[in-house]
Coordinates of C-alpha atoms and ligand atoms in Angstrom, one line a residue:
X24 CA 3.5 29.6 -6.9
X25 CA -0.3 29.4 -7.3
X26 CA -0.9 32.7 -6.7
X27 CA 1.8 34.3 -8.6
X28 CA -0.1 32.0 -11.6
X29 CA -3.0 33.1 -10.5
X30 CA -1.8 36.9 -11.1
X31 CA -0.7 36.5 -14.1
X32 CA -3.8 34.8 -14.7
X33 CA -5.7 37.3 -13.5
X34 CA -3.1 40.1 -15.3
X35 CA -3.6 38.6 -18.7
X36 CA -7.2 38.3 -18.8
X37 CA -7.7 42.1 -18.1
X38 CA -5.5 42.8 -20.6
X39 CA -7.5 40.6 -22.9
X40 CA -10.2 42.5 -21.5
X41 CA -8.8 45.3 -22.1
X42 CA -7.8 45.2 -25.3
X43 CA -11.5 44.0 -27.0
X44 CA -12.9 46.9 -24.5
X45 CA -10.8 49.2 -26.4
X46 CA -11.9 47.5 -30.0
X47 CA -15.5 48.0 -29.8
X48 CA -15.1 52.0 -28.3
X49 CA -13.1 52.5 -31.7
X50 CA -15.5 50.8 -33.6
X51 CA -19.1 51.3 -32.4
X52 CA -19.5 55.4 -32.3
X53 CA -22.2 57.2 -30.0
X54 CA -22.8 59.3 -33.0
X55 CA -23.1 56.9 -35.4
X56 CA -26.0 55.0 -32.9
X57 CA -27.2 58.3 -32.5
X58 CA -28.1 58.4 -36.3
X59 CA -29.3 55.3 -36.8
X60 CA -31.8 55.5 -33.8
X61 CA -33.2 59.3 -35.0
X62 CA -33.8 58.4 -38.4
X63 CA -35.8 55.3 -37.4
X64 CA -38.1 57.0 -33.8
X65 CA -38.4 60.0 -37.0
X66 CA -42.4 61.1 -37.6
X67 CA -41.8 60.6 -41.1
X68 CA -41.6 56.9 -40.2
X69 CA -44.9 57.4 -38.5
X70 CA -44.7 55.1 -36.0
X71 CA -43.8 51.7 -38.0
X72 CA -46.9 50.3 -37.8
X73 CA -47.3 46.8 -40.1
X74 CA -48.9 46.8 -43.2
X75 CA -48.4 50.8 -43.6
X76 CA -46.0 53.4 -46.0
X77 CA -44.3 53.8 -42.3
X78 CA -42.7 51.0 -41.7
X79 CA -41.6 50.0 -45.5
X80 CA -39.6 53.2 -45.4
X81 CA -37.7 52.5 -42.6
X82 CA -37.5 48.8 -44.1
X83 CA -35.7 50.7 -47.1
X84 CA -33.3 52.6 -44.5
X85 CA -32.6 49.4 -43.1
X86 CA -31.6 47.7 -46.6
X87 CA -29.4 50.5 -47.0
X88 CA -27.3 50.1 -44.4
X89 CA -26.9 46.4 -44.5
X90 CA -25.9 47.3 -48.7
X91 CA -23.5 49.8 -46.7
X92 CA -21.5 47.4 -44.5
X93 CA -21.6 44.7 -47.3
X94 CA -24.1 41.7 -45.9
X95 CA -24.9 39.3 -47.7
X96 CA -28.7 38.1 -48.3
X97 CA -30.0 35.0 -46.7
X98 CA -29.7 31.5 -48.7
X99 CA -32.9 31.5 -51.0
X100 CA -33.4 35.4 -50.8
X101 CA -32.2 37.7 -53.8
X102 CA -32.3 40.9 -51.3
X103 CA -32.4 40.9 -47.5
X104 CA -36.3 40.8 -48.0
X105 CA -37.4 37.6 -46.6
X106 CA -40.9 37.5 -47.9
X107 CA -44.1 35.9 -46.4
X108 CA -48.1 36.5 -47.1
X109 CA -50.4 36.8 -44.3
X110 CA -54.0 36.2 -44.7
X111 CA -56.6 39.3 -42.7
X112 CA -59.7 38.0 -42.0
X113 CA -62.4 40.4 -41.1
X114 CA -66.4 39.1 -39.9
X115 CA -68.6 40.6 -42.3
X116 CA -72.0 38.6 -40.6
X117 CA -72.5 36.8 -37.6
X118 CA -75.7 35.2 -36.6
X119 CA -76.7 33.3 -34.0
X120 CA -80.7 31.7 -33.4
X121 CA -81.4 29.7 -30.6
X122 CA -84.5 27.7 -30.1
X123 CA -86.1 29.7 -33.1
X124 CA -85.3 33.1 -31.5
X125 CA -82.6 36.0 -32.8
X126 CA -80.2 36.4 -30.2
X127 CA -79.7 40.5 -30.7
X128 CA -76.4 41.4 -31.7
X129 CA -75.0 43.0 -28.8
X130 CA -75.0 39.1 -27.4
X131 CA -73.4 37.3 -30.3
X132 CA -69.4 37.2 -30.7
X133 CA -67.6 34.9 -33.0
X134 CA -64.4 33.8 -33.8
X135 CA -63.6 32.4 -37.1
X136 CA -60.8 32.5 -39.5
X137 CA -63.4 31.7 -42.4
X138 CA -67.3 31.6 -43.3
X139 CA -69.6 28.7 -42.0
X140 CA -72.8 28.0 -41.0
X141 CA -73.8 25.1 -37.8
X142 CA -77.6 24.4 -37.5
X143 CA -77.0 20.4 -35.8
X144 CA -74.7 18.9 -33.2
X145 CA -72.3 17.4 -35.5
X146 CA -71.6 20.7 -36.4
X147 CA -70.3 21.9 -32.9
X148 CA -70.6 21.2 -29.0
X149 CA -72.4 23.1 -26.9
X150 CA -71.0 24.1 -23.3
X151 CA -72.4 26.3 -21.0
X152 CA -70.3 28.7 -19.1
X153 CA -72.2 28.8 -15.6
X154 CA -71.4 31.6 -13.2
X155 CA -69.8 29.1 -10.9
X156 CA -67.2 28.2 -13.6
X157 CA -63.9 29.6 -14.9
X158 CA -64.5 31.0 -18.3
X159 CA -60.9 31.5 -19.1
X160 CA -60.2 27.8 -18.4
X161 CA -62.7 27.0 -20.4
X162 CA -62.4 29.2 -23.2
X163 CA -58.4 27.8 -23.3
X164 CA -59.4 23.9 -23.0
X165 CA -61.6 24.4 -25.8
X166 CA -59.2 26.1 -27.9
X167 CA -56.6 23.0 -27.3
X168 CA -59.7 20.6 -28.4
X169 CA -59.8 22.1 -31.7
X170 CA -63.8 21.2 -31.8
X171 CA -66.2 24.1 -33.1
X172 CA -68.4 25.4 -30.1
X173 CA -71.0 27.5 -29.4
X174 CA -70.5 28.6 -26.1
X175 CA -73.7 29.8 -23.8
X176 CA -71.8 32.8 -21.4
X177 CA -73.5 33.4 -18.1
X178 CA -74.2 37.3 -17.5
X179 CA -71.9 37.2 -14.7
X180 CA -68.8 37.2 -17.1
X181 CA -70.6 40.1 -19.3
X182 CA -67.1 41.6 -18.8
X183 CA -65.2 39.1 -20.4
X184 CA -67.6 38.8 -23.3
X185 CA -67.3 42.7 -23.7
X186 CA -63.4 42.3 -24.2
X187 CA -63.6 39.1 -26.2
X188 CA -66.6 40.5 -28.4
X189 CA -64.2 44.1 -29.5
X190 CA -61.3 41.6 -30.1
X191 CA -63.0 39.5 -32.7
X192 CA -64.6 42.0 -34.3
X193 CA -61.1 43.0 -35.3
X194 CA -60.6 40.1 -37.0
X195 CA -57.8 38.0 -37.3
X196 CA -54.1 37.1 -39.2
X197 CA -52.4 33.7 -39.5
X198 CA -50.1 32.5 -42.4
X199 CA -51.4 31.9 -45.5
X200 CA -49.6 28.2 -45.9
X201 CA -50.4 27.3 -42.2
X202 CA -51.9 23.9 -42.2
X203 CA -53.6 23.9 -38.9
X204 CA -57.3 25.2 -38.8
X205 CA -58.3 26.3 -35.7
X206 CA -61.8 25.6 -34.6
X207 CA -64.4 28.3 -34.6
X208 CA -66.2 29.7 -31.4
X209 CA -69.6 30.9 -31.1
X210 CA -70.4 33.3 -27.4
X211 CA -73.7 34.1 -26.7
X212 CA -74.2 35.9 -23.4
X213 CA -77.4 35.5 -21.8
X214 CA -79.1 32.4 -19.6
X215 CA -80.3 29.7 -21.7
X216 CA -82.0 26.7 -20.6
X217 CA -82.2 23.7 -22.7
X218 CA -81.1 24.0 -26.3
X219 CA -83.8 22.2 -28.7
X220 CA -82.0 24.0 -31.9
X221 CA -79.6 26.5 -32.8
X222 CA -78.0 28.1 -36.1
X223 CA -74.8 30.0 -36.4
X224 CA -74.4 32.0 -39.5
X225 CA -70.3 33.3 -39.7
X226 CA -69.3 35.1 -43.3
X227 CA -65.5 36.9 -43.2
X228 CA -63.9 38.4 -45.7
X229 CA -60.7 37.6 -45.9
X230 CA -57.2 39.9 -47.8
X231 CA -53.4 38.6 -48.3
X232 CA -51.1 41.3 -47.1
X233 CA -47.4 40.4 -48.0
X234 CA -44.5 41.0 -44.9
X235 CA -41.4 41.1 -44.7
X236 CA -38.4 40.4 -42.3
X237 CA -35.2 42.4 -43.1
X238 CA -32.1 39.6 -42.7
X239 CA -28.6 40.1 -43.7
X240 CA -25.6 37.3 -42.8
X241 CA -21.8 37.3 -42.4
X242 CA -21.3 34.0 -43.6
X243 CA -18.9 32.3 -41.1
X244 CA -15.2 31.8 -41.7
X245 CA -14.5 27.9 -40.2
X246 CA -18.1 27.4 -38.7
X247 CA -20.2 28.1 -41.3
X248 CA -23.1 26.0 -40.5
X249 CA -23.4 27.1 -36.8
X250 CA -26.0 30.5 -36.7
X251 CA -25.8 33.1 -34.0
X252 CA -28.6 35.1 -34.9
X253 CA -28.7 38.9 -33.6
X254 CA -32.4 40.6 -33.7
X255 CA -34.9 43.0 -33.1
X256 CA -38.1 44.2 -34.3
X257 CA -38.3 47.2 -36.8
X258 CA -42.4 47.3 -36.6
X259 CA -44.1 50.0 -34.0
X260 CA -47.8 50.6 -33.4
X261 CA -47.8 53.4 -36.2
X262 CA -50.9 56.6 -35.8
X263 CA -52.7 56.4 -32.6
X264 CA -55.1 58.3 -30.7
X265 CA -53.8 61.8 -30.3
X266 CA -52.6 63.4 -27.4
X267 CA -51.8 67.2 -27.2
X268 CA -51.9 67.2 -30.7
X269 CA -48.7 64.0 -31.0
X270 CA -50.3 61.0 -32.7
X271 CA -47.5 59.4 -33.4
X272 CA -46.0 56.2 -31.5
X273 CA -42.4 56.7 -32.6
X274 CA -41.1 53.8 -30.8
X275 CA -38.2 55.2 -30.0
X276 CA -37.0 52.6 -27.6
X277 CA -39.7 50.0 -28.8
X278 CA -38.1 49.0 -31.0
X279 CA -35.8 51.2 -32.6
X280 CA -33.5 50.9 -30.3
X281 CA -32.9 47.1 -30.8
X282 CA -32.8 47.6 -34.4
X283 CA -30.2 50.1 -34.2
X284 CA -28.4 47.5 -32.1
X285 CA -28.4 45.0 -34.7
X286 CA -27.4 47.3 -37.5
X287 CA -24.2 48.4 -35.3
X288 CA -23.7 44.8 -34.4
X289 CA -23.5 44.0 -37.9
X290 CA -21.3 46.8 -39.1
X291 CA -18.8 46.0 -35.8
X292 CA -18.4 42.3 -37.0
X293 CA -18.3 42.9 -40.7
X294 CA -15.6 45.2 -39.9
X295 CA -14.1 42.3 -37.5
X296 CA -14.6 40.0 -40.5
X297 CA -12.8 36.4 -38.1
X298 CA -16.4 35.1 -37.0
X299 CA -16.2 31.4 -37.0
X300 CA -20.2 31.2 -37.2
X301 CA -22.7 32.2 -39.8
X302 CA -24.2 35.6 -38.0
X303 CA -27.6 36.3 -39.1
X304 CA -28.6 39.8 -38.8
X305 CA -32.6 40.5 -38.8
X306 CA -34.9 42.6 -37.9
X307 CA -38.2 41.3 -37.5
X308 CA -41.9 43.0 -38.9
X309 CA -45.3 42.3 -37.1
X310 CA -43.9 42.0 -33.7
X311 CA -46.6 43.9 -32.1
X312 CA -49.7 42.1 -33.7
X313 CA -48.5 38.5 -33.0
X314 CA -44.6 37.9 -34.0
X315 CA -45.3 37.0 -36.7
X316 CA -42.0 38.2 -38.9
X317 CA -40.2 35.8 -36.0
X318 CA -42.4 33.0 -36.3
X319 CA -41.7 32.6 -40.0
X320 CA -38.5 33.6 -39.5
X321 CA -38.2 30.8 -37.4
X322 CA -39.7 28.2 -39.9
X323 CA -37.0 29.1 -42.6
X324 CA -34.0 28.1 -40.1
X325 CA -33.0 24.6 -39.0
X326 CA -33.2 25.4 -35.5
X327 CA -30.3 23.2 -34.8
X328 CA -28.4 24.8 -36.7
X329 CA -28.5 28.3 -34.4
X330 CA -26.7 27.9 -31.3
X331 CA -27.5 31.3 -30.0
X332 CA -30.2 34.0 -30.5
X333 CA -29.4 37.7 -29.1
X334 CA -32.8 39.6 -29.4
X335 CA -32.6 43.2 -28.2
X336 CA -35.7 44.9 -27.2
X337 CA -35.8 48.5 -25.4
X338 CA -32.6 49.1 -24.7
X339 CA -32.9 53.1 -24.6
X340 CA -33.2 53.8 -21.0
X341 CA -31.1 53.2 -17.7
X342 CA -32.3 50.0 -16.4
X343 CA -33.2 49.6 -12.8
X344 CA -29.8 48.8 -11.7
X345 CA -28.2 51.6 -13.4
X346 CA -26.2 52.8 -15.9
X347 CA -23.8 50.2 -17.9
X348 CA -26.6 47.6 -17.0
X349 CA -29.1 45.3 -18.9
X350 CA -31.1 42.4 -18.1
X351 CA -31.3 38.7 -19.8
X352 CA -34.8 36.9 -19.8
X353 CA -35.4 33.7 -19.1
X354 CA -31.8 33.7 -17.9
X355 CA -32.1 30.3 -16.1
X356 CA -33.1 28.5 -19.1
X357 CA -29.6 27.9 -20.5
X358 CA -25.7 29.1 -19.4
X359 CA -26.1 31.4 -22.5
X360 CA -26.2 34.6 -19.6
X361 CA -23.2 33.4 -17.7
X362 CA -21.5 33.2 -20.7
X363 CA -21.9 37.1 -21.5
X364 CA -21.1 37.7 -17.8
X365 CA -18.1 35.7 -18.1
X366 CA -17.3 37.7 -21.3
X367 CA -18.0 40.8 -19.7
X368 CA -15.6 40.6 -16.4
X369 CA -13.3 43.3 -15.7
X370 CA -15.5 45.6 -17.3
X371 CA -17.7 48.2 -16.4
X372 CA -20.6 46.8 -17.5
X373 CA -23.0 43.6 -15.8
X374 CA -25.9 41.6 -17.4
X375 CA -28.5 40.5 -15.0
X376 CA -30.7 38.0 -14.7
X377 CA -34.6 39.4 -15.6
X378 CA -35.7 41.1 -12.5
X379 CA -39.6 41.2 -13.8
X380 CA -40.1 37.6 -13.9
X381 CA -43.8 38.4 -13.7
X382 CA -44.3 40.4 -16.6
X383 CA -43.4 37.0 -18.5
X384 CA -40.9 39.1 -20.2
X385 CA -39.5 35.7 -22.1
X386 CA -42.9 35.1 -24.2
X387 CA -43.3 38.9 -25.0
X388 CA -40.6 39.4 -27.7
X389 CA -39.4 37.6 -30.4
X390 CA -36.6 35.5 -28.8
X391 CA -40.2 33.2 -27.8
X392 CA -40.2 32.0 -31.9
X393 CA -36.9 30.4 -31.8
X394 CA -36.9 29.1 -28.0
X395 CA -40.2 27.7 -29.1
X396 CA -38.0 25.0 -30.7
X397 CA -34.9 24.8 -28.6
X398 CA -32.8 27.8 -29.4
X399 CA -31.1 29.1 -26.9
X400 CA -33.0 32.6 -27.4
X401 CA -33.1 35.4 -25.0
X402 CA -34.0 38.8 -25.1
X403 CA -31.9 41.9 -23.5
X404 CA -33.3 44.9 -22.3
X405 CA -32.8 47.7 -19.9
X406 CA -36.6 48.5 -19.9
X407 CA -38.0 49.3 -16.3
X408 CA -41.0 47.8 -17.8
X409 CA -43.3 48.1 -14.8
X410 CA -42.6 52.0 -14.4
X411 CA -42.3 53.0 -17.5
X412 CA -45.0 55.4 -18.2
X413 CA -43.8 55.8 -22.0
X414 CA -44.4 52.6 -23.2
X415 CA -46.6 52.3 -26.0
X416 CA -47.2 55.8 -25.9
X417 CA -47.1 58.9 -28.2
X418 CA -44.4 59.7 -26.1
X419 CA -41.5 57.1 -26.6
X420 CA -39.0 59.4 -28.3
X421 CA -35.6 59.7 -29.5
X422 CA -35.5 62.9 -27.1
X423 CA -36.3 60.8 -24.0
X424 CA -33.3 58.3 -24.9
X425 CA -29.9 57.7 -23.4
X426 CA -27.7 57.5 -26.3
X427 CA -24.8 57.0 -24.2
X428 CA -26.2 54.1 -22.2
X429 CA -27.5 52.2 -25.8
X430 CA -24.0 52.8 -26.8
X431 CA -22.6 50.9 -23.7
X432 CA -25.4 48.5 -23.7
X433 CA -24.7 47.4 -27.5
X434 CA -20.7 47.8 -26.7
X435 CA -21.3 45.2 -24.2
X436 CA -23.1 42.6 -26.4
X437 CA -20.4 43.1 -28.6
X438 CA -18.2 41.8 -26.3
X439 CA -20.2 39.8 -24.4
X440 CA -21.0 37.5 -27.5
X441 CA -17.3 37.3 -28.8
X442 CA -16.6 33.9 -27.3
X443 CA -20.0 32.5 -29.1
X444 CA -19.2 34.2 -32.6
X445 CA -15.6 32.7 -32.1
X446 CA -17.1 29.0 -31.6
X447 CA -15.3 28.9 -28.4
X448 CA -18.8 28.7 -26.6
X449 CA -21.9 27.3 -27.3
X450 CA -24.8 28.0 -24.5
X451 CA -27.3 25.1 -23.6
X452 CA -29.9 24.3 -25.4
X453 CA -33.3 25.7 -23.4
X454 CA -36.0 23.0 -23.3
X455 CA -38.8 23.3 -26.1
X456 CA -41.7 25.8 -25.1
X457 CA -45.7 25.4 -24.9
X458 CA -47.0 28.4 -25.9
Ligands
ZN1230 ZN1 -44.0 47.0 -28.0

């Protein structure tokens, strides 16, 4: 008797199967991926970069497709524009005299956020970084302790200060509203014995540039105040240094390809119109210069409130274990993987658990906003991130894409997150992240 139960068991489920396997073929097209995907990897997009002409026309394209399939803005938005103001800040002078003596330029880094000027202890610490110490230990301690220093950086690390010197000089961008001021640092490389006096001169100018995400909801049927949230990032690296004669980083599969997935995603479900949840569909700006679109995206949720994030990131190759594959980071963190395996038997396709765990693939994309506080937030890919030679390249694509293998890969979170979008399934909650 149990196994002819069993049978049956096993008889309806593939029919189930079956049957959903045969919705989302009729209703997510290769072709229609296939557009989507071109016109956003296109040169006249050049390259997405934040902040440019690039990326606000592919923000348009993506507007017009959500308008298409019939989304509905965000609570609190008019449009799917979910607007937020960065603040640039760019060092314009930075001085630094010790015991009465210029140290020359070449020596002196700083890292502010805005202009100041020290000339007494209560104005910062002072902690030498000997060569038997471990500068990157120390430079992180002192970031935690949030108290100005001016830190005296052994020759041996003249490496380090090389990096760290280019990288402020950049500048930097945090969020106009944010409340927390970070302390400022003051490097001086050279051997110094004791300090009788010191002044530190810092002036930045500083610019508001205005972001946006791109979100768009179904609003959900019986669950309405439950989220699943399905994202990706719409921002590239934009013009970069040529090579034979290409300066463009289309990011083709970074991340266009996730973009494209949302887009279908939404356009399956609208057409599905039974989701018991609230789906949030959004593709985040800035991911490449901090996550920032995530990271406010993040503040304007109750995080409570979203019992699952699906972020999709590089999903335009074969991954290493083949076609009709993808991977889930930070898998062990909640059941939200076995649930999409679960959903996904008697298919052809398999989700696996991240096999790069040392690329720290969890705190590289956006899913790390929303796990930050709780969210069950995990990223899919197929990227064979430690061989692949086009990433961040001139040369990632649409021509070096799989078309057919995106298709099955978004297919398969189709059906993968049914049982979530239902309200049948709610994954655990992942413990709250230190980033
Ligand atoms: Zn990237």
């Amino acid at each position: 008797m149990r196994m002819k139960k069993l049978t049956t068991l096993i008889a309806f489920i593939a029919v189930a199967c079956g049957s959903y396997a045969q919705d989302v073929n009729k209703m997510i097209h290769q072709d229609d991926v296939g557009r989507i995907i071109k016109t956003l990897s296109a040169d006249d997009m050049q390259g997405r970069a934040t902040f440019t002409p690039g990326i606000e026309k592919a923000a348009q394209f993506i507007e017009s497709e959500y308008k298409q399939i019939g989304l509905q803005p965000m609570e609190g938005n008019t449009g799917y524009r979910q607007n937020f103001t960065m603040v640039k800040s760019t060092p314009t002078k930075a001085e630094i005299i010790i015991n009465g003596t210029a140290v020359p330029t070449e020596n002196v880094a700083i890292q502010g956020s805005e202009s100041f000027s020290w000339n007494k202890l209560e104005d910062a610490q002072i902690v030498k970084v000997t060569p038997d110490s471990n500068f990157r230990n120390t430079y992180k301690s002192i970031m935690q302790s949030g108290k100005n220093t001016v830190l005296l950086v052994d020759p041996k690390f003249s490496d380090m200060f090389k990096r760290l010197q280019g990288f402020v000089a950049r500048g930097s961008v945090s969020f106009k509203d944010s409340q927390t001021k970070k302390n400022a640092l003051a490097f001086v490389l050279g051997t110094f014995g004791d300090v009788k006096s010191f002044t530190v001169n810092y002036e930045a100018s500083s610019k508001e540039l205005p972001l946006f995400n791109v979100a768009g909801i179904i609003p959900g049927k019986t669950k309405p105040n439950e989220y699943v949230v399905f994202s990706g990032h719409y921002d590239h690296l934009g013009i970069v240094t040529p090579v034979k004669g290409d300066s463009i980083a289309n990011g083709a599969d970074d991340d266009a390809s996730g973009t494209t997935a949302v887009i279908s995603l939404a356009r399956y479900y609208k057409k599905l119109n039974n989701n018991a949840r609230t789906l949030i569909f959004v593709a985040f700006t800035a991911e490449e210069i901090g996550e920032f679109g995530s990271q406010y995206f993040a503040k304007t949720v109750d995080p409570d409130k979203v019992v699952a994030m699906f972020n999709i990131e590089m999903i335009g190759k074969a991954s290493k274990f083949g076609q009709n594959s993808a991977f889930i980071t930070g898998y062990e963190r909640s059941d939200f993987g076995k649930i999409l395996q679960k959903n996904l038997e008697g298919t052809a396709f398999k989700f696996y658990p991240d096999p790069y765990p040392d690329q720290n693939l969890f705190y590289r994309s956006d899913n790390a906003s929303l796990a930050e506080v709780g969210v069950p937030a995990h990223t899919i890919s197929t990227d064979q991130i430690d061989i692949d030679k086009l990433y961040h390249t001139v040369g990632d694509e649409f021509s070096t894409l799989d078309v057919g293998n995106i298709t099955s890969t978004i297919r398969a979170i189709a059906l993968s997150s049914r049982t979530i979008v239902a309200g049948k399934d709610t994954p655990t909650r992942v413990a709250k992240l230190e980033r």
